[in-house]
PDB file of C-alpha atoms in Angstrom:
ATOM      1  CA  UNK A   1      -2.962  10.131   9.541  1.00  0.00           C
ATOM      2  CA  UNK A   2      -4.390   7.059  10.642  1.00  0.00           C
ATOM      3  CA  UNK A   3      -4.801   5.528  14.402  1.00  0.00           C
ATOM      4  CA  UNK A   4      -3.069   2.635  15.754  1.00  0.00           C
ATOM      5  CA  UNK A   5      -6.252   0.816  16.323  1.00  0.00           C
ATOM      6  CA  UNK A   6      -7.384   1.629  12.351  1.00  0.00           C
ATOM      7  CA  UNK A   7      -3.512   0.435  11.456  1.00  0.00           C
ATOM      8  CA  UNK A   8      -3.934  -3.073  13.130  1.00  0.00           C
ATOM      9  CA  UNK A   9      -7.645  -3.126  11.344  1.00  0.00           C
ATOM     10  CA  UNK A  10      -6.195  -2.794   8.022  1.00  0.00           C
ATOM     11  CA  UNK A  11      -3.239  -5.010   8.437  1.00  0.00           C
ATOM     12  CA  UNK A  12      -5.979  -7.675   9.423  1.00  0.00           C
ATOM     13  CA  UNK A  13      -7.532  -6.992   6.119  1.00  0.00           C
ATOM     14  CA  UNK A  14      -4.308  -7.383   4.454  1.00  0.00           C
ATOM     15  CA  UNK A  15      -3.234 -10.675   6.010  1.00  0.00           C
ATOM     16  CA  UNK A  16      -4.442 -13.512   3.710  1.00  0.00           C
ATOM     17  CA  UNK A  17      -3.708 -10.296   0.592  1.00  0.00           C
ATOM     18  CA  UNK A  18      -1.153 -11.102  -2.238  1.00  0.00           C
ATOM     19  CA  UNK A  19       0.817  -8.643  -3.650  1.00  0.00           C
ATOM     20  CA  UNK A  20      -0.187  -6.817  -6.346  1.00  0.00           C
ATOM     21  CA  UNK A  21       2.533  -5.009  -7.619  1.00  0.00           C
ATOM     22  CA  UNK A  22       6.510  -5.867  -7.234  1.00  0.00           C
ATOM     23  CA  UNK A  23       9.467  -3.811  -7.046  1.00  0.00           C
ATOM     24  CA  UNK A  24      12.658  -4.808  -8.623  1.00  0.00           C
ATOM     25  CA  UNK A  25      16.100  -4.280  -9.990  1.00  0.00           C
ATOM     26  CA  UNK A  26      14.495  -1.317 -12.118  1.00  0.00           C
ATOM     27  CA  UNK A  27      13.005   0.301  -8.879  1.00  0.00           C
ATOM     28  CA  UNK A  28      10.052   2.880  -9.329  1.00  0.00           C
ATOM     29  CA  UNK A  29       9.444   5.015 -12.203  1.00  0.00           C
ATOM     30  CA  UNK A  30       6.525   7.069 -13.392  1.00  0.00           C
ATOM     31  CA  UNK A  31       4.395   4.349 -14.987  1.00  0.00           C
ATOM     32  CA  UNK A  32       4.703   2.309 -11.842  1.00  0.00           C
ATOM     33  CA  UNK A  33       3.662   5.679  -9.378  1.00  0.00           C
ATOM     34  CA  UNK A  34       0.605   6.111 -11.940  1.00  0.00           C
ATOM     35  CA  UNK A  35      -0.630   1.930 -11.359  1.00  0.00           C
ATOM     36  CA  UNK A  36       0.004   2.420  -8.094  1.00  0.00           C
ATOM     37  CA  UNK A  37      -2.410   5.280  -7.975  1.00  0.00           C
ATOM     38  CA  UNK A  38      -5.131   3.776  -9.962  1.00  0.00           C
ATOM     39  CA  UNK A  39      -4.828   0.417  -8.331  1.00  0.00           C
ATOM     40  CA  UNK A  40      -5.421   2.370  -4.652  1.00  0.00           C
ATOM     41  CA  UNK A  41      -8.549   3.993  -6.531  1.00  0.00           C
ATOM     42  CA  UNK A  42     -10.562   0.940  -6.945  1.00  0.00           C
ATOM     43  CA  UNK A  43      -9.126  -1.090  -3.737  1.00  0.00           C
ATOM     44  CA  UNK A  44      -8.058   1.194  -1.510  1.00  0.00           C
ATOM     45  CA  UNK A  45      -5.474  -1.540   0.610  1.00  0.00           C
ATOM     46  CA  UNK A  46      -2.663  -3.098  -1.641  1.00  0.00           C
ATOM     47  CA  UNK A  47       0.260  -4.823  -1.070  1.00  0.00           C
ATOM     48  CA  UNK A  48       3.560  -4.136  -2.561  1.00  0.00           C
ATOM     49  CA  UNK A  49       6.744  -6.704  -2.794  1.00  0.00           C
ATOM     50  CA  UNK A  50      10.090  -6.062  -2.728  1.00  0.00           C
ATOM     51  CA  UNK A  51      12.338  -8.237  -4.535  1.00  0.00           C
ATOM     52  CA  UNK A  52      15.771  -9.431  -3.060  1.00  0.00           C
ATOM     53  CA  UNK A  53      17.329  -7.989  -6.261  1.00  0.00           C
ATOM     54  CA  UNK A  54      16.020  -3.928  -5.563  1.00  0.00           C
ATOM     55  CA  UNK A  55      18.626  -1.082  -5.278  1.00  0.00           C
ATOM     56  CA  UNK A  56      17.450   0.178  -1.987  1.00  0.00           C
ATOM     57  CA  UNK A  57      16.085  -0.869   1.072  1.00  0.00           C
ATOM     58  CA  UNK A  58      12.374  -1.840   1.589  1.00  0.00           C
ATOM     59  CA  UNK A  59      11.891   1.179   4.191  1.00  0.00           C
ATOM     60  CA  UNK A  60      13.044   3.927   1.654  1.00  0.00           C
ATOM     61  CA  UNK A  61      11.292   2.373  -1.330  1.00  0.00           C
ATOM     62  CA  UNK A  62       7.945   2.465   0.835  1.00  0.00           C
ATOM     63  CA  UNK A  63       8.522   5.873   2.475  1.00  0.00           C
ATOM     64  CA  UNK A  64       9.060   6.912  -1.359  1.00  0.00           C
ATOM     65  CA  UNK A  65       6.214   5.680  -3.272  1.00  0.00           C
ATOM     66  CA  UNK A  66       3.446   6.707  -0.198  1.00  0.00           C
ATOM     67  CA  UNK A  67       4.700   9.786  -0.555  1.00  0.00           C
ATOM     68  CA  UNK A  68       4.434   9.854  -4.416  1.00  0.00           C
ATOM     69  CA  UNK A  69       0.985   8.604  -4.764  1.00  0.00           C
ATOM     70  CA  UNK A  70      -0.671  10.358  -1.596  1.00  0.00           C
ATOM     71  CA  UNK A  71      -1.139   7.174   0.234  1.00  0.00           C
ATOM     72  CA  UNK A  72      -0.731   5.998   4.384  1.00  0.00           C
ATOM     73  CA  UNK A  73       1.586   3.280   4.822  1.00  0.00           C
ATOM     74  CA  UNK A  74       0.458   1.200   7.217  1.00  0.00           C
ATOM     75  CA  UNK A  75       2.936  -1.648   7.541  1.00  0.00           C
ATOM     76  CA  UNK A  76       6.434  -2.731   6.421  1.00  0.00           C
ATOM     77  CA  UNK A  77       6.601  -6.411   7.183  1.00  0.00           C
ATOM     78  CA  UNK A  78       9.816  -8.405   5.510  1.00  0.00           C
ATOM     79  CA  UNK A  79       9.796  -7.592   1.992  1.00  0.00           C
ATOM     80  CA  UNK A  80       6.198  -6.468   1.556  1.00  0.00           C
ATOM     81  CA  UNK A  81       4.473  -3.579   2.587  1.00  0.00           C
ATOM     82  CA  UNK A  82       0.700  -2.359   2.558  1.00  0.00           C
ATOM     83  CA  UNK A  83      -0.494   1.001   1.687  1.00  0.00           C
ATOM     84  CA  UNK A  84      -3.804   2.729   2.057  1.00  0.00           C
ATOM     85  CA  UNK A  85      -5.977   5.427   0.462  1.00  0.00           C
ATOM     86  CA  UNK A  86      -9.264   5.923   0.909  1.00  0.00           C
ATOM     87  CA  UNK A  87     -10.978   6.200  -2.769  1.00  0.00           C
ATOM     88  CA  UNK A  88     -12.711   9.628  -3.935  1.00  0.00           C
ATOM     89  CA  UNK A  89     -15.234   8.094  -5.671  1.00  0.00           C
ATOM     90  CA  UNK A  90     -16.884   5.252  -3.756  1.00  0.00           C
ATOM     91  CA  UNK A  91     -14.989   4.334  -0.308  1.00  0.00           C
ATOM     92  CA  UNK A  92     -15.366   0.416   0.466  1.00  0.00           C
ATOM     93  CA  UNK A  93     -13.537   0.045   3.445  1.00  0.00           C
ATOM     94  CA  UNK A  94     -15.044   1.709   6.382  1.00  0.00           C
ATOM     95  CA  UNK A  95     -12.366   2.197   9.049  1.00  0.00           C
ATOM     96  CA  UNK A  96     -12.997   2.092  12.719  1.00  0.00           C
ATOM     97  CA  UNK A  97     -13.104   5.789  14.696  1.00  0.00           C
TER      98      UNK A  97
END
């Protein structure tokens, strides 16, 4: 679970970001979770868009795929949001304590 003040340093991380992957009409599915997963291997902070033309709400569809790939969200802002996991193999973001 991460602190507020480690929240507000990741979303300063994540400001000038583009998102990597977006979520549409087709929603999430496997192939997507498994990206998702491999993407927050090698980065450890994405950011995910939600397009205007999704099924379900931005909340859910973050709440949803943190849950399926093990991550912290750390911000829903608009349509985006950013997730966070700290990688296994070699952590490059050092978070404050």
């Amino acid at each position: 679970m991460l602190k507020g003040k480690q929240k507000r340093y990741l979303r300063s991380l994540a400001v000038t970001m583009s998102p990597i992957f977006q979520i549409g009409k087709g929603g999430i599915n496997d192939n997507m979770v498994k990206q998702i997963v491999d993407t927050l291997e090698v980065r450890e902070l994405i950011k995910v868009r939600v397009l205007n033309n999704a099924a379900e709400p931005v909340d859910s569809l973050a709440t949803t795929i943190a849950a399926a790939t093990g991550s912290e969200l750390v911000q829903v802002i608009g349509h985006n949001f950013l997730l966070y996991k700290e990688s296994s193999k070699k952590p490059q973001i050092e978070l404050p304590r």
